Amino acid sequence: KTFRSMMYHLLTGPCGQLASNRVTAIKEGRSVSAYFESLADGSEDKESVKEKIDDEIKSALDAGLNFNVLCNIWLYDVGVSQDALIQGNSRSPFGVAKFLNRLLGMNLKRQNLVFNLFVKTLDAEIRSAKNSGTYDVGIKTTNGQSVT
């Protein structure tokens, strides 16, 4: 599955529905900014605004918004896509260093979210490799008095 097909699926499926739902909500005065305005002018209290925002979040989740969708969009914005990862080029392959460098192009909150996911995924892969006996420790220091 290519990145383009994944993005097409997101934009015509869950994200398309999400965008459509948000446009309708904004037209109906159900935007977060409208809720904050009603809180600021005193026409609604904090609890009713919180409940309405929670309903909007539930609607977005029901329409397909999830952390993986957000990560794919954020990574694409900084030049990380499946196509870039697969193709790369001989002078500048797309490795961990380049991936981590691209994360620096995100705002700090997104960096932390994506980096934490990266670390958890890396830890899981290392545990899996150790359990299956395929883990390579790389360079290992061996102590001794002589070589025979």
XYZ file of C-alpha atoms in Angstrom:
148
model
C 0.000 0.000 0.000
C 1.560 3.290 -1.068
C 1.426 6.537 0.846
C -0.619 8.100 -1.951
C -3.250 5.378 -1.743
C -3.293 5.668 2.047
C -3.756 9.459 1.852
C -6.419 9.057 -0.847
C -8.269 6.608 1.398
C -7.976 8.967 4.376
C -9.114 12.014 2.433
C -12.026 10.311 0.701
C -12.945 8.160 3.699
C -12.508 9.104 7.344
C -10.906 12.515 6.815
C -13.417 13.446 4.142
C -16.246 12.630 6.510
C -14.450 14.422 9.331
C -13.958 17.552 7.193
C -17.581 17.485 6.096
C -18.743 17.107 9.713
C -16.551 20.020 10.849
C -17.820 22.310 8.066
C -21.397 21.519 9.086
C -20.583 22.056 12.762
C -18.967 25.438 12.079
C -21.927 26.549 9.954
C -24.221 25.539 12.816
C -22.148 27.512 15.341
C -20.586 24.439 16.936
C -16.948 25.481 16.517
C -14.607 25.474 19.472
C -14.059 29.217 19.048
C -17.844 29.799 19.171
C -18.004 27.763 22.376
C -15.205 29.842 23.910
C -16.986 33.044 22.890
C -20.170 31.873 24.613
C -18.112 31.090 27.703
C -16.425 34.513 27.597
C -19.681 36.454 27.182
C -21.330 34.468 29.981
C -24.103 32.954 27.872
C -22.886 29.465 28.841
C -21.055 28.030 31.811
C -17.846 26.030 31.850
C -19.533 22.636 32.291
C -21.937 23.044 29.355
C -19.103 24.227 27.085
C -16.923 21.279 28.176
C -19.782 18.868 27.432
C -20.287 20.373 23.955
C -16.563 20.209 23.145
C -16.493 16.586 24.363
C -19.383 15.853 21.967
C -17.435 17.433 19.079
C -14.374 15.324 19.932
C -16.496 12.161 20.046
C -17.945 13.079 16.648
C -14.426 13.510 15.195
C -13.330 10.157 16.623
C -16.448 8.480 15.218
C -15.624 9.981 11.806
C -12.201 8.270 11.824
C -9.831 10.698 13.498
C -7.179 8.849 15.492
C -3.549 9.207 16.500
C -2.258 7.263 13.476
C -4.110 9.560 11.083
C -2.661 12.614 12.821
C 0.874 11.154 12.827
C 0.705 10.420 9.103
C -0.412 13.971 8.374
C 2.212 15.518 10.674
C 5.008 13.373 9.214
C 3.927 14.161 5.668
C 4.079 17.878 6.516
C 7.797 17.532 7.363
C 8.665 15.373 4.350
C 8.329 11.884 5.796
C 6.182 9.580 3.687
C 6.216 5.935 2.712
C 7.416 6.940 -0.760
C 10.373 8.846 0.734
C 11.188 5.965 3.060
C 11.065 3.343 0.306
C 12.728 5.303 -2.500
C 15.326 7.391 -0.695
C 18.398 7.913 -2.834
C 21.976 6.659 -2.861
C 23.478 9.962 -1.645
C 20.974 10.519 1.134
C 19.170 7.372 2.285
C 16.226 7.858 4.614
C 17.363 6.410 7.918
C 16.775 6.992 11.596
C 18.997 10.085 11.712
C 17.086 11.748 8.875
C 13.757 10.739 10.432
C 14.734 12.254 13.793
C 15.993 15.385 12.038
C 12.645 15.767 10.271
C 10.854 15.528 13.622
C 12.588 18.778 14.542
C 10.430 20.449 11.891
C 7.328 19.798 14.006
C 6.142 21.907 16.890
C 7.385 20.703 20.268
C 4.175 18.985 21.375
C 3.991 16.966 18.135
C 7.705 16.139 18.373
C 7.160 14.677 21.821
C 4.120 12.645 20.774
C 5.745 11.185 17.657
C 9.130 10.631 19.332
C 7.486 8.792 22.246
C 5.694 6.560 19.744
C 9.008 5.977 17.936
C 10.767 4.990 21.189
C 7.928 2.642 22.238
C 7.955 1.022 18.790
C 11.752 0.669 18.846
C 11.644 -0.897 22.330
C 8.986 -3.370 21.179
C 11.067 -4.311 18.101
C 14.189 -4.846 20.240
C 12.252 -7.000 22.735
C 10.820 -9.035 19.874
C 14.263 -9.548 18.296
C 15.751 -10.590 21.654
C 12.915 -13.029 22.280
C 13.316 -14.595 18.843
C 17.114 -14.752 19.121
C 17.719 -12.439 16.143
C 18.917 -9.403 18.085
C 22.398 -8.217 17.058
C 24.167 -6.268 19.814
C 26.540 -4.712 17.278
C 30.052 -4.038 18.523
C 30.759 -5.812 21.759
C 33.745 -5.277 24.028
C 35.383 -8.521 25.100
C 37.851 -8.456 27.977
C 40.724 -10.887 28.120
C 44.455 -11.344 28.686
C 45.464 -12.880 25.385
C 44.212 -13.803 21.947
C 44.782 -17.336 20.719
